[in-house]
Short mmCIF file of C-alpha atoms and ligand atoms in Angstrom, two decimals:
data_model
loop_
_atom_site.label_atom_id
_atom_site.label_comp_id
_atom_site.label_asym_id
_atom_site.label_seq_id
_atom_site.Cartn_x
_atom_site.Cartn_y
_atom_site.Cartn_z
CA UNK X 1 -9.93 47.80 10.40
CA UNK X 2 -8.21 44.60 10.34
CA UNK X 3 -7.38 42.92 6.78
CA UNK X 4 -8.65 39.10 6.95
CA UNK X 5 -5.60 37.02 6.94
CA UNK X 6 -5.71 33.84 4.76
CA UNK X 7 -6.34 30.70 6.72
CA UNK X 8 -3.51 28.53 6.63
CA UNK X 9 -4.67 24.88 6.27
CA UNK X 10 -2.13 22.99 8.08
CA UNK X 11 -2.44 19.18 7.93
CA UNK X 12 -3.53 17.87 11.31
CA UNK X 13 -0.54 16.54 13.18
CA UNK X 14 -0.15 12.59 12.92
CA UNK X 15 -1.50 10.74 15.86
CA UNK X 16 1.32 9.25 17.70
CA UNK X 17 1.01 5.52 18.52
CA UNK X 18 3.35 2.93 20.15
CA UNK X 19 2.79 -0.49 19.55
CA UNK X 20 4.46 -2.88 22.30
CA UNK X 21 4.84 -6.62 21.76
CA UNK X 22 7.40 -9.39 21.98
CA UNK X 23 7.26 -10.60 18.32
CA UNK X 24 7.53 -9.06 14.90
CA UNK X 25 8.01 -10.89 11.70
CA UNK X 26 10.70 -11.86 10.41
CA UNK X 27 12.78 -10.93 13.41
CA UNK X 28 11.09 -13.04 16.12
CA UNK X 29 8.06 -15.29 15.29
CA UNK X 30 6.40 -18.08 17.08
CA UNK X 31 2.71 -17.44 15.51
CA UNK X 32 0.56 -15.07 14.06
CA UNK X 33 1.26 -12.18 16.54
CA UNK X 34 4.54 -11.62 14.67
CA UNK X 35 2.69 -11.42 11.40
CA UNK X 36 0.30 -8.82 12.80
CA UNK X 37 3.19 -6.79 14.41
CA UNK X 38 4.78 -6.55 10.85
CA UNK X 39 1.68 -5.62 9.22
CA UNK X 40 -0.67 -3.52 11.48
CA UNK X 41 1.85 -0.59 12.33
CA UNK X 42 2.65 -0.53 8.79
CA UNK X 43 -0.88 -0.01 7.77
CA UNK X 44 -1.54 2.46 10.35
CA UNK X 45 1.49 4.55 9.27
CA UNK X 46 0.28 4.22 5.58
CA UNK X 47 -2.99 5.69 6.84
CA UNK X 48 -1.11 8.72 8.32
CA UNK X 49 -0.32 7.77 12.13
CA UNK X 50 3.18 8.51 13.31
CA UNK X 51 3.92 4.88 14.55
CA UNK X 52 6.75 3.52 16.63
CA UNK X 53 7.41 0.01 18.03
CA UNK X 54 8.89 -1.36 21.31
CA UNK X 55 10.46 -4.57 21.37
CA UNK X 56 12.71 -6.68 23.72
CA UNK X 57 16.21 -6.70 22.75
CA UNK X 58 16.39 -10.43 21.68
CA UNK X 59 19.62 -11.24 19.53
CA UNK X 60 17.65 -11.43 16.51
CA UNK X 61 16.26 -7.90 17.02
CA UNK X 62 19.63 -6.36 18.02
CA UNK X 63 21.15 -8.03 14.87
CA UNK X 64 18.43 -6.97 12.47
CA UNK X 65 17.37 -3.32 13.23
CA UNK X 66 19.31 -0.46 11.48
CA UNK X 67 20.96 2.68 12.76
CA UNK X 68 20.28 1.86 16.42
CA UNK X 69 21.41 4.67 19.01
CA UNK X 70 20.86 4.85 22.72
CA UNK X 71 18.21 7.36 23.86
CA UNK X 72 18.61 6.44 27.68
CA UNK X 73 20.53 4.52 30.11
CA UNK X 74 17.96 2.98 32.46
CA UNK X 75 20.50 1.50 34.94
CA UNK X 76 19.98 -1.59 36.87
CA UNK X 77 16.22 -2.63 36.94
CA UNK X 78 14.33 -5.72 37.03
CA UNK X 79 17.40 -7.80 38.10
CA UNK X 80 19.31 -6.73 34.70
CA UNK X 81 22.74 -5.37 35.52
CA UNK X 82 22.25 -2.60 32.76
CA UNK X 83 19.28 -1.62 30.75
CA UNK X 84 19.51 0.79 27.78
CA UNK X 85 16.73 1.95 25.49
CA UNK X 86 17.68 2.18 21.88
CA UNK X 87 15.87 3.92 19.08
CA UNK X 88 16.56 2.24 15.61
CA UNK X 89 14.83 1.62 12.38
CA UNK X 90 12.93 -1.59 11.28
CA UNK X 91 14.39 -3.25 8.29
CA UNK X 92 11.65 -3.48 5.59
CA UNK X 93 9.01 -1.26 6.85
CA UNK X 94 11.50 1.54 8.00
CA UNK X 95 9.26 2.50 11.00
CA UNK X 96 11.17 3.66 14.15
CA UNK X 97 11.49 0.87 16.53
CA UNK X 98 12.45 1.25 20.49
CA UNK X 99 14.53 -1.72 21.69
CA UNK X 100 14.98 -2.51 25.39
CA UNK X 101 18.56 -3.74 25.38
CA UNK X 102 19.01 -5.70 28.56
CA UNK X 103 21.71 -8.22 27.82
CA UNK X 104 21.06 -10.42 31.08
CA UNK X 105 17.51 -10.74 30.53
CA UNK X 106 17.12 -11.15 26.60
CA UNK X 107 20.37 -11.81 25.10
CA UNK X 108 20.47 -15.62 24.95
CA UNK X 109 19.94 -18.68 22.57
CA UNK X 110 16.31 -19.93 22.71
CA UNK X 111 12.86 -18.67 21.99
CA UNK X 112 11.15 -15.51 23.27
CA UNK X 113 9.33 -17.27 26.07
CA UNK X 114 11.01 -20.78 26.25
CA UNK X 115 14.39 -22.09 26.54
CA UNK X 116 15.85 -24.50 23.87
CA UNK X 117 14.44 -27.54 26.09
CA UNK X 118 10.88 -26.04 25.91
CA UNK X 119 10.83 -25.09 29.51
CA UNK X 120 9.43 -21.38 30.03
CA UNK X 121 12.38 -19.09 30.89
CA UNK X 122 12.40 -18.96 34.85
CA UNK X 123 12.61 -15.08 34.81
CA UNK X 124 9.88 -14.17 32.33
CA UNK X 125 8.24 -12.14 35.13
CA UNK X 126 11.39 -9.73 35.19
CA UNK X 127 11.66 -10.14 31.21
CA UNK X 128 8.07 -9.07 30.46
CA UNK X 129 7.78 -6.87 33.51
CA UNK X 130 10.48 -4.80 32.05
CA UNK X 131 8.91 -4.47 28.65
CA UNK X 132 5.67 -3.14 30.18
CA UNK X 133 7.51 -0.89 32.57
CA UNK X 134 9.48 0.81 29.64
CA UNK X 135 6.32 1.21 27.65
CA UNK X 136 4.59 2.97 30.42
CA UNK X 137 7.68 5.17 30.94
CA UNK X 138 7.74 6.00 27.16
CA UNK X 139 3.77 6.84 27.45
CA UNK X 140 4.61 9.17 30.44
CA UNK X 141 7.28 10.99 28.50
CA UNK X 142 9.81 10.11 31.04
CA UNK X 143 12.47 8.36 28.89
CA UNK X 144 12.11 10.12 25.58
CA UNK X 145 11.55 13.57 25.89
CA UNK X 146 11.27 14.17 21.99
CA UNK X 147 8.45 11.88 21.29
CA UNK X 148 5.58 10.30 23.45
CA UNK X 149 2.77 8.37 22.25
CA UNK X 150 -0.93 9.60 22.44
CA UNK X 151 -1.92 6.02 22.38
CA UNK X 152 -0.07 2.95 23.61
CA UNK X 153 -1.37 -0.22 21.88
CA UNK X 154 -0.12 -3.39 24.00
CA UNK X 155 -0.38 -6.87 22.48
CA UNK X 156 -0.98 -10.03 24.64
CA UNK X 157 0.21 -10.76 28.19
CA UNK X 158 3.83 -9.98 27.24
CA UNK X 159 3.27 -6.24 27.15
CA UNK X 160 0.07 -6.02 29.12
CA UNK X 161 1.78 -4.97 32.55
CA UNK X 162 2.12 -1.29 30.90
CA UNK X 163 -1.40 -0.94 31.83
CA UNK X 164 -1.01 -1.40 35.38
CA UNK X 165 2.14 0.78 35.63
CA UNK X 166 0.32 3.56 34.01
CA UNK X 167 -2.57 3.02 36.36
CA UNK X 168 -0.14 2.95 39.45
CA UNK X 169 2.47 5.53 38.77
CA UNK X 170 2.37 8.09 35.99
CA UNK X 171 -0.43 10.66 35.39
CA UNK X 172 -0.65 10.57 31.67
CA UNK X 173 -3.06 11.33 28.93
CA UNK X 174 -1.91 8.56 26.82
CA UNK X 175 -5.02 6.42 25.93
CA UNK X 176 -4.27 2.59 26.12
CA UNK X 177 -5.53 -0.48 24.05
CA UNK X 178 -4.88 -3.81 24.98
CA UNK X 179 -5.29 -6.65 22.20
CA UNK X 180 -5.73 -10.20 23.10
CA UNK X 181 -4.29 -12.37 20.37
CA UNK X 182 -4.89 -15.57 22.46
CA UNK X 183 -6.62 -15.55 25.87
CA UNK X 184 -5.28 -19.01 26.66
CA UNK X 185 -1.47 -17.75 27.41
CA UNK X 186 -1.99 -15.35 30.38
CA UNK X 187 1.36 -14.86 32.10
CA UNK X 188 0.87 -16.35 35.43
CA UNK X 189 3.47 -16.20 38.04
CA UNK X 190 3.87 -17.03 41.57
CA UNK X 191 2.11 -14.58 44.10
CA UNK X 192 5.17 -13.75 46.00
CA UNK X 193 7.19 -12.78 42.90
CA UNK X 194 4.91 -9.82 42.50
CA UNK X 195 7.29 -7.72 44.92
CA UNK X 196 9.80 -7.75 41.99
CA UNK X 197 7.43 -5.53 39.95
CA UNK X 198 7.56 -2.46 42.16
CA UNK X 199 3.69 -1.98 41.71
CA UNK X 200 1.48 -0.56 44.81
CA UNK X 201 0.24 -3.16 47.25
CA UNK X 202 -3.33 -2.59 46.05
CA UNK X 203 -2.55 -4.12 42.50
CA UNK X 204 -2.02 -7.45 44.25
CA UNK X 205 -5.93 -8.14 44.82
CA UNK X 206 -8.58 -9.85 43.03
CA UNK X 207 -9.80 -6.49 41.63
CA UNK X 208 -6.55 -6.08 40.03
CA UNK X 209 -3.58 -8.63 38.99
CA UNK X 210 -4.31 -11.41 41.30
CA UNK X 211 -5.89 -14.41 39.74
CA UNK X 212 -6.66 -17.51 42.03
CA UNK X 213 -3.74 -17.07 44.17
CA UNK X 214 -1.41 -16.23 41.31
CA UNK X 215 -0.14 -12.85 39.54
CA UNK X 216 -1.64 -12.50 36.11
CA UNK X 217 -0.09 -10.33 33.44
CA UNK X 218 -3.20 -10.78 31.42
CA UNK X 219 -5.38 -9.09 34.10
CA UNK X 220 -3.23 -5.95 33.89
CA UNK X 221 -4.66 -5.44 30.23
CA UNK X 222 -7.97 -6.62 31.01
CA UNK X 223 -8.55 -4.51 34.00
CA UNK X 224 -6.62 -1.46 33.19
CA UNK X 225 -6.75 -0.70 29.45
CA UNK X 226 -8.89 2.08 28.26
CA UNK X 227 -10.02 -0.37 25.40
CA UNK X 228 -9.58 -3.94 24.94
CA UNK X 229 -9.73 -5.76 21.57
CA UNK X 230 -9.43 -9.22 20.15
CA UNK X 231 -8.65 -10.27 16.47
CA UNK X 232 -12.03 -11.16 15.49
CA UNK X 233 -15.61 -10.04 16.46
CA UNK X 234 -16.57 -13.71 17.07
CA UNK X 235 -13.72 -14.48 19.58
CA UNK X 236 -14.61 -11.03 21.31
CA UNK X 237 -18.10 -12.57 22.01
CA UNK X 238 -16.67 -15.91 22.90
CA UNK X 239 -14.37 -14.88 25.48
CA UNK X 240 -17.22 -13.48 27.52
CA UNK X 241 -18.31 -17.03 27.86
CA UNK X 242 -17.42 -19.68 30.47
CA UNK X 243 -16.67 -22.02 27.37
CA UNK X 244 -13.90 -19.76 25.96
CA UNK X 245 -13.07 -17.45 28.78
CA UNK X 246 -10.10 -19.41 30.41
CA UNK X 247 -11.53 -18.47 33.83
CA UNK X 248 -11.33 -14.65 32.79
CA UNK X 249 -15.02 -14.38 31.30
CA UNK X 250 -16.31 -12.63 34.24
CA UNK X 251 -13.56 -10.05 34.13
CA UNK X 252 -14.32 -9.49 30.36
CA UNK X 253 -17.86 -9.34 30.95
CA UNK X 254 -17.19 -6.53 33.53
CA UNK X 255 -15.64 -4.62 30.73
CA UNK X 256 -18.26 -5.41 28.01
CA UNK X 257 -18.58 -1.92 26.71
CA UNK X 258 -14.87 -1.63 26.18
CA UNK X 259 -14.33 -4.93 24.44
CA UNK X 260 -14.43 -5.24 20.71
CA UNK X 261 -13.18 -7.39 17.89
CA UNK X 262 -11.16 -6.28 14.82
CA UNK X 263 -10.36 -8.78 12.19
CA UNK X 264 -6.76 -9.37 11.21
CA UNK X 265 -5.90 -8.62 7.47
CA UNK X 266 -3.40 -10.32 5.08
CA UNK X 267 -0.12 -8.47 4.36
CA UNK X 268 -0.29 -8.30 0.58
CA UNK X 269 3.61 -7.59 0.49
CA UNK X 270 4.23 -11.21 1.97
CA UNK X 271 1.05 -13.15 1.13
CA UNK X 272 0.19 -12.71 -2.50
CA UNK X 273 0.38 -15.61 -5.10
CA UNK X 274 1.29 -13.19 -7.97
CA UNK X 275 4.59 -11.73 -6.41
CA UNK X 276 5.44 -14.61 -3.70
CA UNK X 277 9.05 -15.50 -4.34
CA UNK X 278 8.83 -18.96 -2.76
CA UNK X 279 6.46 -20.38 -5.33
CA UNK X 280 7.29 -22.58 -8.24
CA UNK X 281 4.78 -20.37 -10.55
CA UNK X 282 2.99 -17.18 -9.89
CA UNK X 283 -0.57 -16.88 -10.28
CA UNK X 284 -3.76 -14.46 -9.59
CA UNK X 285 -7.45 -14.68 -9.62
CA UNK X 286 -7.51 -14.12 -13.39
CA UNK X 287 -4.69 -16.35 -14.32
CA UNK X 288 -5.05 -19.28 -11.92
CA UNK X 289 -2.91 -21.53 -14.09
CA UNK X 290 0.37 -21.43 -12.06
CA UNK X 291 -1.56 -22.79 -9.07
CA UNK X 292 -1.35 -26.45 -10.90
CA UNK X 293 2.63 -26.03 -11.11
CA UNK X 294 2.75 -25.09 -7.53
CA UNK X 295 0.48 -28.32 -6.72
CA UNK X 296 3.00 -30.29 -8.81
CA UNK X 297 5.96 -29.05 -7.03
CA UNK X 298 4.51 -29.65 -3.53
CA UNK X 299 3.65 -33.43 -4.36
CA UNK X 300 7.28 -34.02 -5.97
CA UNK X 301 8.81 -32.14 -3.02
CA UNK X 302 6.65 -34.12 -0.48
CA UNK X 303 7.23 -37.36 -2.28
CA UNK X 304 3.61 -37.87 -2.66
CA UNK X 305 2.00 -40.07 -5.42
CA UNK X 306 0.44 -37.63 -8.08
CA UNK X 307 -3.10 -38.14 -8.57
CA UNK X 308 -5.13 -35.15 -10.03
CA UNK X 309 -8.25 -36.79 -8.51
CA UNK X 310 -7.00 -36.65 -4.92
CA UNK X 311 -7.83 -34.00 -2.56
CA UNK X 312 -4.46 -32.68 -1.35
CA UNK X 313 -4.87 -30.97 2.18
CA UNK X 314 -2.19 -28.79 3.76
CA UNK X 315 -1.79 -28.05 7.30
CA UNK X 316 0.75 -25.34 8.71
CA UNK X 317 0.25 -24.91 12.46
CA UNK X 318 1.78 -24.81 15.78
CA UNK X 319 1.16 -28.42 17.19
CA UNK X 320 -0.81 -27.51 20.35
CA UNK X 321 -4.20 -28.71 21.71
CA UNK X 322 -5.81 -25.31 20.59
CA UNK X 323 -5.42 -26.35 16.79
CA UNK X 324 -7.60 -29.39 17.05
CA UNK X 325 -5.12 -31.48 15.26
CA UNK X 326 -6.04 -34.75 17.18
CA UNK X 327 -9.27 -34.70 14.93
CA UNK X 328 -7.15 -34.89 12.04
CA UNK X 329 -5.16 -37.83 13.34
CA UNK X 330 -8.42 -39.67 14.23
CA UNK X 331 -9.85 -39.05 10.89
CA UNK X 332 -6.86 -39.89 8.94
CA UNK X 333 -7.29 -43.66 8.16
CA UNK X 334 -10.66 -43.06 6.64
CA UNK X 335 -9.47 -40.06 4.53
CA UNK X 336 -6.51 -41.78 3.23
CA UNK X 337 -8.91 -44.75 2.45
CA UNK X 338 -10.96 -42.37 0.65
CA UNK X 339 -7.99 -41.12 -1.44
CA UNK X 340 -7.04 -37.87 0.36
CA UNK X 341 -3.59 -36.88 0.64
CA UNK X 342 -2.09 -34.70 3.48
CA UNK X 343 1.03 -32.55 3.90
CA UNK X 344 1.64 -31.26 7.29
CA UNK X 345 4.09 -28.70 8.59
CA UNK X 346 4.24 -27.75 12.31
CA UNK X 347 6.00 -27.92 15.65
CA UNK X 348 5.32 -27.93 19.18
CA UNK X 349 3.70 -30.56 21.42
CA UNK X 350 6.07 -33.77 21.39
CA UNK X 351 2.97 -36.33 21.64
CA UNK X 352 1.38 -34.51 18.46
CA UNK X 353 4.85 -34.45 16.75
CA UNK X 354 5.26 -38.17 17.43
CA UNK X 355 1.77 -38.92 16.33
CA UNK X 356 2.14 -37.29 12.94
CA UNK X 357 5.59 -38.64 12.25
CA UNK X 358 3.97 -42.19 12.89
CA UNK X 359 1.07 -41.50 10.35
CA UNK X 360 3.75 -40.49 7.91
CA UNK X 361 5.16 -43.88 8.32
CA UNK X 362 1.80 -45.69 8.19
CA UNK X 363 0.85 -44.00 5.02
CA UNK X 364 3.97 -43.54 2.77
CA UNK X 365 3.17 -41.55 -0.47
CA UNK X 366 -0.19 -40.37 1.03
CA UNK X 367 0.79 -38.40 4.02
CA UNK X 368 4.03 -36.10 4.39
CA UNK X 369 4.88 -34.47 7.71
CA UNK X 370 7.55 -31.91 8.18
CA UNK X 371 8.36 -31.31 11.89
CA UNK X 372 9.94 -28.03 12.22
CA UNK X 373 9.44 -24.41 11.07
CA UNK X 374 10.08 -23.26 7.59
CA UNK X 375 8.69 -20.15 6.12
CA UNK X 376 9.16 -20.74 2.44
CA UNK X 377 7.48 -24.21 2.75
CA UNK X 378 4.82 -22.74 4.43
CA UNK X 379 4.14 -20.58 1.47
CA UNK X 380 4.75 -23.51 -0.81
CA UNK X 381 2.22 -25.61 1.12
CA UNK X 382 -0.36 -22.91 1.15
CA UNK X 383 -0.06 -22.40 -2.68
CA UNK X 384 0.15 -25.88 -3.88
CA UNK X 385 -2.52 -27.66 -1.49
CA UNK X 386 -6.15 -27.93 -2.81
CA UNK X 387 -7.52 -27.20 0.72
CA UNK X 388 -6.20 -26.15 3.95
CA UNK X 389 -7.49 -27.47 7.02
CA UNK X 390 -7.86 -25.41 10.18
CA UNK X 391 -9.91 -27.67 12.65
CA UNK X 392 -9.23 -25.54 15.86
CA UNK X 393 -11.05 -25.89 19.06
CA UNK X 394 -10.77 -22.24 19.60
CA UNK X 395 -8.98 -19.74 17.14
CA UNK X 396 -8.98 -15.96 18.04
CA UNK X 397 -8.38 -15.06 14.39
CA UNK X 398 -6.31 -17.66 12.43
CA UNK X 399 -4.30 -16.35 9.67
CA UNK X 400 -3.55 -19.73 7.45
CA UNK X 401 -7.41 -19.81 6.40
CA UNK X 402 -6.89 -16.33 5.27
CA UNK X 403 -3.81 -17.05 3.37
CA UNK X 404 -5.77 -20.03 1.99
CA UNK X 405 -8.40 -17.94 0.85
CA UNK X 406 -6.05 -15.47 -1.00
CA UNK X 407 -4.22 -18.37 -2.67
CA UNK X 408 -7.16 -20.18 -4.02
CA UNK X 409 -6.77 -22.86 -1.27
CA UNK X 410 -10.08 -23.91 0.02
CA UNK X 411 -10.24 -23.65 3.79
CA UNK X 412 -11.87 -26.38 5.82
CA UNK X 413 -12.39 -24.95 9.26
CA UNK X 414 -14.36 -25.43 12.44
CA UNK X 415 -17.15 -22.85 13.13
CA UNK X 416 -15.30 -21.16 16.00
CA UNK X 417 -13.79 -17.44 16.47
CA UNK X 418 -12.08 -16.03 13.52
CA UNK X 419 -12.33 -19.15 11.45
CA UNK X 420 -16.21 -18.56 11.50
CA UNK X 421 -15.85 -14.88 10.77
CA UNK X 422 -13.86 -15.55 7.57
CA UNK X 423 -15.15 -18.50 5.79
CA UNK X 424 -18.71 -19.05 4.64
CA UNK X 425 -19.82 -22.77 4.21
CA UNK X 426 -20.09 -23.95 0.78
CA UNK X 427 -19.44 -20.17 -0.48
CA UNK X 428 -15.70 -19.78 0.14
CA UNK X 429 -14.90 -23.04 2.25
CA UNK X 430 -16.10 -25.95 4.16
CA UNK X 431 -17.24 -25.29 7.70
CA UNK X 432 -18.02 -28.01 10.44
CA UNK X 433 -19.37 -27.57 13.87
CA UNK X 434 -18.53 -30.37 16.25
CA UNK X 435 -14.79 -30.65 17.47
CA UNK X 436 -15.17 -34.44 16.52
CA UNK X 437 -13.22 -36.66 14.02
CA UNK X 438 -16.65 -37.57 12.14
CA UNK X 439 -17.54 -33.70 11.86
CA UNK X 440 -14.00 -32.98 10.35
CA UNK X 441 -14.12 -36.13 8.21
CA UNK X 442 -17.58 -34.96 6.75
CA UNK X 443 -16.21 -31.49 5.62
CA UNK X 444 -13.21 -33.09 3.99
CA UNK X 445 -15.45 -35.51 2.21
CA UNK X 446 -17.98 -33.03 1.12
CA UNK X 447 -14.87 -31.00 -0.30
CA UNK X 448 -13.31 -34.10 -1.99
CA UNK X 449 -16.71 -34.92 -3.80
CA UNK X 450 -17.28 -31.17 -4.88
CA UNK X 451 -13.67 -30.97 -6.27
CA UNK X 452 -14.01 -34.21 -8.15
CA UNK X 453 -17.75 -34.09 -9.36
CA UNK X 454 -18.30 -30.42 -9.85
CA UNK X 455 -14.83 -28.72 -10.76
CA UNK X 456 -16.93 -25.65 -11.87
CA UNK X 457 -18.42 -25.15 -8.33
CA UNK X 458 -15.09 -25.94 -6.87
CA UNK X 459 -13.37 -23.04 -9.10
CA UNK X 460 -16.19 -20.87 -8.12
CA UNK X 461 -15.36 -21.29 -4.45
CA UNK X 462 -11.79 -20.64 -5.10
CA UNK X 463 -12.78 -17.34 -6.94
CA UNK X 464 -14.87 -15.97 -4.35
CA UNK X 465 -12.12 -16.78 -1.90
CA UNK X 466 -9.49 -15.10 -3.80
CA UNK X 467 -11.64 -12.08 -4.22
CA UNK X 468 -12.58 -11.79 -0.41
CA UNK X 469 -11.66 -8.36 0.97
CA UNK X 470 -9.18 -9.05 4.02
CA UNK X 471 -7.34 -5.94 4.28
CA UNK X 472 -5.10 -4.26 6.88
CA UNK X 473 -6.27 -0.85 5.41
CA UNK X 474 -9.81 -1.58 6.75
CA UNK X 475 -8.50 -2.96 10.13
CA UNK X 476 -6.27 0.13 10.43
CA UNK X 477 -9.12 2.53 9.91
CA UNK X 478 -11.04 0.58 12.77
CA UNK X 479 -8.19 0.92 15.16
CA UNK X 480 -7.73 4.71 14.43
CA UNK X 481 -11.42 4.96 15.52
CA UNK X 482 -10.89 3.02 18.63
CA UNK X 483 -7.67 5.03 19.43
CA UNK X 484 -9.98 7.97 19.14
CA UNK X 485 -12.29 6.39 21.94
CA UNK X 486 -9.36 5.40 24.19
CA UNK X 487 -7.94 8.96 24.23
CA UNK X 488 -11.27 10.47 24.88
CA UNK X 489 -12.15 7.94 27.68
CA UNK X 490 -8.87 8.77 29.32
CA UNK X 491 -9.56 12.46 29.21
CA UNK X 492 -12.88 12.08 30.59
CA UNK X 493 -11.47 10.03 33.59
CA UNK X 494 -10.05 11.47 36.77
CA UNK X 495 -6.22 10.54 37.29
CA UNK X 496 -5.87 7.14 38.83
CA UNK X 497 -3.91 7.51 41.95
P1 ADP B 501 -1.29 -18.86 15.69
O1 ADP B 501 -0.83 -17.53 15.97
O2 ADP B 501 -2.29 -19.36 16.87
O3 ADP B 501 -0.06 -19.88 15.71
P2 ADP B 501 -2.18 -18.04 13.20
O4 ADP B 501 -2.99 -18.80 12.05
O5 ADP B 501 -2.70 -16.81 13.61
O6 ADP B 501 -1.94 -18.93 14.43
O7 ADP B 501 -0.57 -17.84 12.69
C1 ADP B 501 0.29 -18.50 12.52
C2 ADP B 501 1.36 -18.35 11.66
O8 ADP B 501 2.38 -18.98 11.87
C3 ADP B 501 0.93 -18.25 10.18
O9 ADP B 501 1.98 -17.25 9.62
C4 ADP B 501 1.67 -19.52 9.69
O10 ADP B 501 2.04 -19.55 8.36
C5 ADP B 501 2.91 -19.64 10.58
N1 ADP B 501 3.37 -20.95 10.95
C6 ADP B 501 2.77 -21.81 11.97
N2 ADP B 501 3.54 -23.01 12.15
C7 ADP B 501 4.42 -22.91 11.04
C8 ADP B 501 5.45 -23.72 10.75
N3 ADP B 501 5.78 -24.78 11.38
N4 ADP B 501 6.15 -23.30 9.75
C9 ADP B 501 6.30 -22.08 9.11
N5 ADP B 501 5.16 -21.29 9.50
C10 ADP B 501 4.30 -21.52 10.29
C1 GLC B 502 -2.85 -15.93 18.17
C2 GLC B 502 -4.02 -16.68 17.84
C3 GLC B 502 -4.54 -16.61 16.39
C4 GLC B 502 -4.14 -15.37 15.84
C5 GLC B 502 -2.91 -14.71 16.07
C6 GLC B 502 -2.73 -13.14 15.54
O1 GLC B 502 -1.71 -16.34 18.00
O2 GLC B 502 -3.85 -17.75 18.27
O3 GLC B 502 -5.76 -17.06 16.04
O4 GLC B 502 -4.54 -15.27 14.19
O5 GLC B 502 -2.79 -14.49 17.53
O6 GLC B 502 -3.70 -12.32 15.87
#
């Protein structure tokens, strides 16, 4: 007779997830991708996953990560004389981070994608091909024998090539998820350069990476990832249409059962008016008083006339065609005449920079424009303004309207993508439809009148926005469910060879 042994309830082993991307706040940031890469892995780790990051070894990354040690010497690959894989610790979150140290490709002055003169780096194919290749090798357990991910989550075209390498070379059980943060940036390169990637010939075909005679990194993710996500349900629907598909809507429709949208959240440790160190005064939903002090400080710093009645609009944005800021410029004369004040901070397109600078000269004391990038001022503007305008032509998710909601700064947004998913007209903000100056102007004037004529209703809109649940915890749960699907679909599929 055997005696029953007590059953040990061991906790399930944590799911191993690797996030590969080109940006992470505060080390390298050109936009919202960096914010997501700082917050999502942290939220997944808090939900119990065993999460690591993979980043290119840009100077800011090498200078900021802690306790770096070499995991593997990868030799001379992708035109780099020497490539090493380091394992280090992220400052802040303390998560483990792999860093691809390829001095010849990554250690240089300038942005992650562009030289200081604004031109794309001429060797971006090698720079981001390498990132994808290392991610695929890690997935296959080829480089680090002590840890390999069960799920590889790659972000934007910069890391997408990992999905093609996995499909080409390595039999792996690792499930892959590709997140499209912005379909407009596709990583297109000359056809002939594809030989530098070392992929099998069959990959340079329209059914794989070829896109109208060019080579597309984006297509590597769209064609070969087990699951594809975008950063809002609305944008997930839009990219399957001709209007928003950037020429890839057919490819996306072909994967329709694998595409979904998961809304970004707010990182409370960075964007919370109760604890934000950049603000002149702190406040929250119950004690909103500090917001008036932030408004005063913003008006003073911006050199704008102080008028309690005026609607003070903030805009914090990359200056690109995507963001619809030409609508703001076109509406500006009438808005200023109506008593609206505008503070803009942004950088990017030279013509937009010039046009906004000219607007500041035309409307002294009413319009203030900061050309450049300043994280602290972005917080001060989002806290101090009455409303935040995001009139985008398309917007995969958009984070500044979320920050506006959290800071009691009423969003004025176009009904598109993630903006439409997060702002409700007349409930939490003001939403307009047409990408036209009159439509934008109409929304601003509605907001201005409500604030002036019905302060109680205005306060109610602020209150509902501040109470809106926009949490990375919820998003993390959705991603975990999706990771399960990605792994299951990989197991169900024969090895791709
Ligand atoms: P996108 O990623 O398309 O630029 P998002 O709204 O998702 O748009 O994210 C933009 C992020 O970049 C936000 O964190 C915003 O505050 C920040 N940002 C954009 N422009 C500037 C700027 N000029 N100065 C400071 N922060 C900026
Ligand atoms: C992209 C999108 C933006 C989104 C961000 C983070 O940059 O343009 O809408 O919020 O990625 O996902």
